[in-house]
Coordinates of N, CA and C and ligand atoms in Angstrom, one line a residue:
M141 N 1.0 -0.8 -0.3 CA 0.0 0.3 0.1 C 0.6 1.4 -0.2
M142 N 0.2 2.3 -0.5 CA 1.3 3.6 -0.6 C 1.1 4.4 0.6
K143 N 2.1 4.8 1.0 CA 1.9 5.8 2.2 C 2.4 7.1 2.0
T144 N 1.4 8.3 3.0 CA 1.7 9.1 2.9 C 2.6 9.9 3.7
V145 N 3.2 10.8 3.1 CA 4.1 11.3 3.9 C 3.3 13.0 4.3
L146 N 3.3 13.0 5.7 CA 2.3 14.5 5.9 C 3.7 15.3 6.4
I147 N 2.9 16.7 5.5 CA 4.1 17.6 5.4 C 3.8 18.9 6.2
L148 N 4.3 19.3 7.4 CA 3.3 20.0 8.4 C 4.5 21.4 8.1
N149 N 3.7 22.2 8.3 CA 4.6 24.2 8.2 C 3.1 24.3 9.4
G150 N 4.2 25.4 10.1 CA 4.2 25.9 10.8 C 3.9 27.5 10.9
P151 N 3.6 28.5 12.2 CA 3.4 29.9 11.8 C 3.7 30.6 11.1
N152 N 3.5 31.3 10.1 CA 4.0 32.5 9.5 C 3.8 32.0 8.0
L153 N 4.2 30.6 7.9 CA 4.9 29.5 6.6 C 3.9 30.0 5.4
N154 N 2.4 30.6 5.9 CA 2.0 30.8 5.0 C 2.7 32.6 3.5
L155 N 3.1 32.9 4.5 CA 3.7 33.9 4.2 C 5.0 34.2 2.8
L156 N 5.4 32.6 2.7 CA 6.0 32.7 2.3 C 6.3 32.7 0.5
G157 N 7.3 33.5 0.2 CA 7.6 34.2 -1.4 C 6.8 35.5 -1.7
Q158 N 6.5 36.5 -0.1 CA 5.7 37.9 -0.2 C 6.6 38.2 0.6
R159 N 7.4 38.0 1.6 CA 8.1 39.1 2.2 C 9.4 38.5 2.4
E160 N 10.6 38.8 2.9 CA 12.0 38.4 3.3 C 13.0 36.9 2.5
P161 N 12.6 37.9 1.1 CA 13.0 36.9 0.4 C 14.6 36.2 0.4
A162 N 15.1 37.2 0.5 CA 16.9 37.1 1.4 C 17.3 35.9 2.1
T163 N 16.0 35.6 3.2 CA 16.1 34.8 3.2 C 15.7 33.1 3.7
Y164 N 14.3 33.2 2.8 CA 13.4 32.6 2.5 C 13.4 31.9 1.1
G165 N 13.8 32.8 -0.2 CA 14.1 32.6 -1.8 C 11.8 33.0 -1.3
L166 N 12.4 32.8 -3.0 CA 10.7 33.5 -4.1 C 9.6 32.5 -3.8
Q167 N 9.6 31.5 -3.4 CA 8.8 30.6 -3.8 C 7.5 30.4 -2.6
T168 N 6.5 30.4 -3.4 CA 5.5 30.7 -2.5 C 5.1 29.3 -1.7
L169 N 4.5 29.0 -1.0 CA 4.1 28.2 0.2 C 3.4 26.8 -0.8
D170 N 2.5 27.9 -2.0 CA 1.8 26.9 -3.1 C 2.7 26.1 -4.2
D171 N 3.6 27.0 -4.1 CA 4.8 25.8 -4.9 C 5.2 24.9 -4.6
V172 N 5.9 25.1 -2.6 CA 6.3 23.9 -2.0 C 5.8 23.2 -1.9
R173 N 3.9 23.1 -1.8 CA 3.4 22.0 -2.3 C 3.2 21.3 -3.0
Q174 N 3.8 22.2 -4.4 CA 3.3 21.3 -5.5 C 5.0 20.5 -6.1
L175 N 6.3 21.3 -5.5 CA 7.0 20.3 -5.2 C 7.1 18.8 -4.4
C176 N 6.3 19.5 -3.5 CA 6.9 18.0 -2.4 C 5.1 17.3 -3.3
E177 N 4.4 17.0 -3.8 CA 3.9 16.6 -4.4 C 4.5 15.7 -5.7
H178 N 5.3 16.3 -6.6 CA 6.3 15.9 -7.5 C 7.5 14.9 -6.9
S179 N 8.0 15.5 -5.7 CA 9.0 14.9 -5.1 C 8.2 13.4 -4.8
C180 N 7.3 13.3 -4.1 CA 6.6 12.1 -3.0 C 6.2 11.1 -5.0
D181 N 5.4 12.0 -6.1 CA 5.2 11.0 -6.7 C 6.6 10.0 -7.3
Q182 N 7.6 10.5 -7.6 CA 8.9 9.8 -7.5 C 9.4 8.6 -6.7
H183 N 8.7 8.7 -5.5 CA 9.2 7.7 -4.3 C 8.1 7.0 -4.4
Q184 N 6.9 7.1 -5.0 CA 5.7 5.9 -4.5 C 5.3 6.3 -3.4
L185 N 4.8 7.8 -3.2 CA 4.5 8.3 -1.5 C 3.4 9.4 -1.7
R186 N 2.5 9.5 -0.9 CA 1.7 10.1 -2.0 C 1.9 11.4 -0.1
A187 N 1.8 12.6 -0.6 CA 1.7 13.9 0.1 C 0.7 14.2 0.2
D188 N 0.1 14.7 1.9 CA -0.4 15.6 2.8 C 0.4 16.7 3.8
F189 N 0.0 18.1 2.5 CA 0.5 19.2 2.4 C -0.1 20.2 3.6
R190 N 0.2 20.9 5.3 CA -0.4 21.3 5.0 C 0.1 22.8 6.3
Q191 N -0.7 23.9 5.9 CA -0.4 24.7 7.2 C -0.9 25.4 7.9
S192 N -0.8 25.3 9.3 CA -1.2 26.7 10.4 C -0.5 27.6 11.0
N193 N -0.9 28.6 11.4 CA -0.8 29.5 12.4 C -0.6 29.2 13.8
H194 N -1.4 27.6 14.7 CA -1.9 27.5 15.3 C -1.1 26.2 16.0
E195 N -0.9 26.2 17.4 CA 0.0 25.1 18.0 C -0.8 24.3 18.3
G196 N -2.0 24.0 18.7 CA -2.4 23.1 19.0 C -3.4 23.4 17.4
V197 N -3.3 22.8 17.3 CA -4.2 22.4 15.8 C -2.6 21.3 14.4
L198 N -1.1 22.3 15.0 CA 0.0 21.4 14.8 C 0.2 20.1 15.8
I199 N -0.4 20.7 16.8 CA -0.4 18.9 17.8 C -1.8 18.4 17.5
D200 N -2.8 18.4 17.3 CA -3.7 17.6 16.2 C -3.1 16.9 15.4
W201 N -2.6 17.0 14.6 CA -2.5 16.7 13.1 C -1.1 16.0 13.5
I202 N -0.5 16.2 14.9 CA 0.7 15.1 14.9 C 0.2 14.0 15.3
H203 N -0.5 14.0 16.4 CA -1.5 13.0 17.0 C -2.3 12.0 15.9
E204 N -2.4 13.3 14.7 CA -3.8 12.3 14.5 C -2.5 11.1 13.0
A205 N -1.2 12.0 12.6 CA -0.1 10.7 12.2 C 0.6 9.8 12.9
G206 N 0.1 10.4 14.1 CA 1.3 9.2 15.1 C -0.1 8.0 15.0
A207 N -1.4 7.8 14.6 CA -2.3 7.3 14.8 C -2.2 6.5 13.7
A208 N -1.7 6.9 12.3 CA -1.9 6.5 11.2 C -0.3 6.2 10.7
Q209 N 0.5 6.2 11.2 CA 2.1 5.8 11.0 C 1.9 4.3 12.1
A210 N 1.2 4.3 12.9 CA 1.1 2.7 14.3 C -0.4 2.2 12.7
A211 N -1.1 2.3 11.9 CA -1.6 1.7 11.5 C -1.0 1.3 9.8
G212 N 0.5 2.2 10.1 CA 1.1 1.8 8.6 C 0.8 2.6 7.5
Q213 N 0.3 3.6 7.6 CA -0.9 3.9 6.9 C 0.0 5.7 6.4
V214 N 0.8 6.3 7.3 CA 1.9 7.3 7.1 C 3.4 6.9 7.0
A215 N 4.4 7.8 6.7 CA 5.8 7.0 6.7 C 6.1 7.7 8.2
G216 N 5.3 9.0 7.8 CA 6.3 9.9 9.2 C 5.9 11.6 8.9
V217 N 6.1 12.7 9.1 CA 6.4 13.9 9.3 C 7.6 14.1 9.1
I218 N 7.3 15.5 8.1 CA 8.7 16.1 7.7 C 8.1 17.8 8.4
L219 N 8.8 18.1 9.1 CA 7.7 19.3 10.2 C 8.3 20.2 9.7
N220 N 8.2 21.6 9.2 CA 8.9 23.0 9.5 C 7.8 23.7 11.0
A221 N 8.6 23.4 11.9 CA 7.3 24.1 13.1 C 7.4 25.2 13.0
G222 N 8.4 25.8 12.4 CA 8.4 27.7 13.0 C 9.4 28.2 13.5
A223 N 8.6 29.0 14.2 CA 9.4 29.4 15.3 C 8.9 28.9 16.7
Y224 N 7.8 27.6 16.6 CA 7.5 26.7 17.5 C 8.6 25.6 17.6
T225 N 9.4 25.7 16.9 CA 11.0 24.7 17.0 C 11.9 25.5 18.3
H226 N 11.6 26.8 18.5 CA 12.2 27.7 19.6 C 11.3 27.0 20.7
T227 N 10.6 27.4 20.8 CA 9.5 27.8 21.7 C 8.8 26.1 23.0
S228 N 8.2 25.3 21.6 CA 7.0 24.4 21.7 C 7.5 23.3 22.5
I229 N 8.2 22.9 24.2 CA 7.9 22.1 24.8 C 6.7 20.9 24.6
A230 N 5.5 21.5 23.9 CA 4.2 20.8 24.1 C 4.0 20.3 22.5
I231 N 5.0 20.6 21.6 CA 4.7 20.2 20.1 C 5.7 19.1 20.9
A232 N 6.9 19.2 21.2 CA 7.6 18.1 21.4 C 7.4 16.5 22.0
D233 N 6.5 17.2 23.1 CA 5.8 16.0 24.0 C 5.3 15.2 22.9
A234 N 4.6 15.8 21.9 CA 3.4 15.4 21.1 C 4.5 14.5 20.4
I235 N 5.2 14.2 19.6 CA 5.7 13.8 19.2 C 6.2 12.9 19.6
K236 N 6.7 13.0 20.6 CA 7.7 11.1 21.5 C 6.2 11.0 22.6
G237 N 5.2 11.5 22.2 CA 3.4 11.0 22.9 C 3.3 10.1 21.8
A238 N 3.5 10.6 20.7 CA 2.7 9.8 18.8 C 3.3 8.8 19.0
Q239 N 5.1 8.5 19.3 CA 6.1 7.4 18.8 C 6.3 8.1 17.2
L240 N 6.0 9.3 17.4 CA 6.0 9.6 16.0 C 7.0 9.8 14.7
R241 N 7.8 9.3 13.5 CA 9.0 9.5 12.7 C 8.6 11.3 12.7
V242 N 9.6 11.8 13.1 CA 9.6 13.7 12.6 C 11.0 13.8 11.8
I243 N 11.2 14.7 10.7 CA 12.1 14.9 10.2 C 11.7 16.5 10.2
E244 N 12.5 17.0 11.3 CA 12.9 18.3 11.3 C 12.9 18.9 10.3
L245 N 12.3 20.3 9.3 CA 13.3 20.7 8.3 C 12.9 22.6 9.0
H246 N 14.2 23.1 8.1 CA 13.8 24.9 8.2 C 14.8 24.9 6.8
I247 N 14.1 26.0 6.1 CA 14.6 26.9 4.9 C 15.8 27.0 5.1
S248 N 15.9 28.2 6.1 CA 17.0 28.9 6.3 C 18.0 28.0 7.2
N249 N 19.4 28.4 7.1 CA 20.8 27.8 8.2 C 20.0 28.5 9.4
V250 N 19.7 27.7 10.3 CA 18.9 28.6 11.0 C 20.4 28.5 12.3
H251 N 21.0 27.9 12.2 CA 22.4 27.7 13.0 C 23.8 29.3 12.8
A252 N 23.0 29.6 11.3 CA 24.2 31.1 10.8 C 22.7 32.6 11.2
R253 N 22.1 32.1 12.1 CA 21.0 33.3 12.6 C 21.3 33.9 13.9
E254 N 20.1 34.5 14.4 CA 20.0 34.6 16.0 C 20.1 33.8 16.8
S255 N 21.2 34.2 17.9 CA 20.8 32.8 19.0 C 19.8 32.2 19.8
F256 N 18.6 32.6 19.3 CA 17.6 32.1 19.6 C 16.9 31.5 18.9
R257 N 17.8 31.2 17.2 CA 17.4 29.5 16.9 C 18.2 28.8 16.6
H258 N 19.0 29.3 17.6 CA 20.7 27.8 17.6 C 19.0 26.9 18.8
Q259 N 18.5 27.2 19.4 CA 17.9 25.9 19.6 C 16.4 25.6 19.6
S260 N 16.4 24.2 19.2 CA 15.3 23.7 19.0 C 14.9 22.3 19.7
Y261 N 13.6 22.9 20.4 CA 13.4 21.1 21.0 C 12.7 20.5 20.2
I262 N 12.7 20.9 19.2 CA 11.9 20.0 18.2 C 13.0 18.1 17.8
S263 N 14.0 18.9 17.8 CA 15.4 18.2 16.9 C 15.5 16.4 18.3
A264 N 15.6 16.7 19.5 CA 15.8 15.6 20.5 C 14.8 14.8 20.3
V265 N 13.4 14.6 19.7 CA 12.3 13.8 19.5 C 12.9 13.9 17.9
A266 N 13.1 13.9 16.8 CA 13.8 14.1 15.4 C 13.9 12.8 14.9
A267 N 14.1 12.4 14.3 CA 14.6 11.0 13.1 C 16.1 11.7 12.5
G268 N 15.8 12.6 12.1 CA 17.0 13.6 11.6 C 17.0 15.1 11.1
V269 N 17.6 15.9 11.3 CA 17.0 17.8 10.8 C 17.7 17.9 9.7
M270 N 16.9 18.9 8.9 CA 17.5 19.4 7.7 C 17.1 20.4 7.5
F271 N 18.2 21.6 7.7 CA 18.1 22.9 7.4 C 19.2 23.6 6.6
G272 N 18.7 25.0 6.1 CA 19.6 25.8 5.7 C 19.9 25.7 3.8
F273 N 19.0 24.8 3.7 CA 19.1 23.9 1.5 C 17.8 24.9 0.8
G274 N 16.9 25.9 1.7 CA 15.9 26.3 0.5 C 14.9 25.6 0.7
T275 N 14.1 26.1 -0.4 CA 13.5 25.3 -0.3 C 12.8 24.1 -0.8
Q276 N 14.4 23.7 -1.8 CA 15.2 21.9 -1.9 C 14.7 21.3 -0.7
G277 N 15.2 21.6 0.8 CA 15.3 20.7 1.3 C 14.0 19.6 1.7
Y278 N 12.9 20.5 1.9 CA 11.6 19.6 1.3 C 11.8 18.9 0.4
V279 N 12.7 18.3 -0.8 CA 12.9 17.5 -1.3 C 13.9 16.3 -0.7
L280 N 14.8 17.0 -0.6 CA 15.9 16.1 0.4 C 15.3 15.1 1.4
A281 N 14.3 16.3 2.4 CA 13.5 15.9 3.1 C 12.5 14.2 2.6
I282 N 12.3 14.7 1.4 CA 10.9 13.5 1.3 C 12.5 12.0 0.8
A283 N 13.3 12.9 0.5 CA 13.9 11.6 -0.2 C 14.9 10.2 1.2
A284 N 15.1 11.7 2.2 CA 15.6 11.0 3.3 C 14.0 10.1 3.9
M285 N 13.4 10.8 3.9 CA 11.7 9.5 4.7 C 11.7 8.6 4.1
A286 N 11.9 8.5 1.9 CA 11.5 7.6 1.7 C 12.5 6.3 1.6
H287 N 14.3 7.0 2.3 CA 15.0 6.2 2.3 C 14.7 5.0 4.2
L288 N 13.8 5.8 4.8 CA 13.8 5.3 6.0 C 12.5 4.1 6.1
T289 N 11.3 4.6 5.0 CA 9.9 3.5 5.3 C 10.8 2.7 4.6
Q290 N 11.8 2.4 3.3 CA 12.2 1.4 2.2 C 13.4 0.6 3.8
C291 N 13.7 0.6 4.6 CA 15.1 0.6 5.6 C 13.6 -0.6 6.3
D292 N 13.4 0.2 7.0 CA 11.8 -0.2 7.5 C 11.2 -1.9 6.9
Q293 N 11.2 -1.9 5.7 CA 10.2 -2.7 4.7 C 11.4 -4.2 4.5
R294 N 12.2 -3.3 4.8 CA 13.6 -4.8 4.2 C 14.0 -5.3 5.3
I295 N 13.5 -4.7 6.9 CA 13.6 -5.6 7.8 C 12.3 -7.2 7.9
Ligands
LIG581 O1 13.8 28.4 8.6 C1 12.8 28.1 8.7 O2 11.9 26.9 7.7 C2 12.1 28.2 10.3 O3 11.7 27.6 10.7 C3 11.2 29.7 9.3 C4 11.0 30.3 10.3 C5 11.6 30.6 11.8 O4 10.9 30.7 12.5 C6 12.9 29.3 12.0 O5 13.3 30.2 13.1 C7 13.0 29.3 11.0 C8 9.2 31.5 10.3 C9 8.4 31.2 9.1 C10 8.3 32.8 9.1 O6 8.6 32.8 7.8 C11 8.3 33.6 7.0 C12 8.2 33.6 5.3 C13 8.0 34.5 5.0 C14 8.1 35.9 5.4 C15 7.9 35.9 6.7 C16 8.0 35.3 7.2

């Protein structure tokens, strides 16, 4: 059965391509969604691409994804939690509680930016972290997710 990759985007990422192009590039979130759908197709995966500005909504989606992963329907989540990355123990707890496979993602190189962006609550509960490759990072993270799923199926 074809598995789904949830690609979850947090606060302010709906503004992508509209402001701060020097940091985040010119592609809009809809461009990124199309990029992800194309990339998932190439790996025989299905993309479910979402964005919310609300922490609780992201947490509900993480719980939903954990249940779907346990049922064998979801490969895992690629999560760009935006600034919640640096603040949200609740999102980290949700990932841990749901036993969810998460690849943390950032468009920018967070370690080359302000020191408050160097701290991530998500990294400790993530399978891996992708940052600094612009929106192409989503494509790279999908390839990484496809690799992890193939490894599972070999066991
Ligand atoms: O580099 C990333 O992907 C971030 O997760 C983006 C977050 C930021 O708080 C993280 O430190 C790093 C910000 C998302 C807001 O995106 C905007 C895009 C265009 C214009 C304004 C904000």
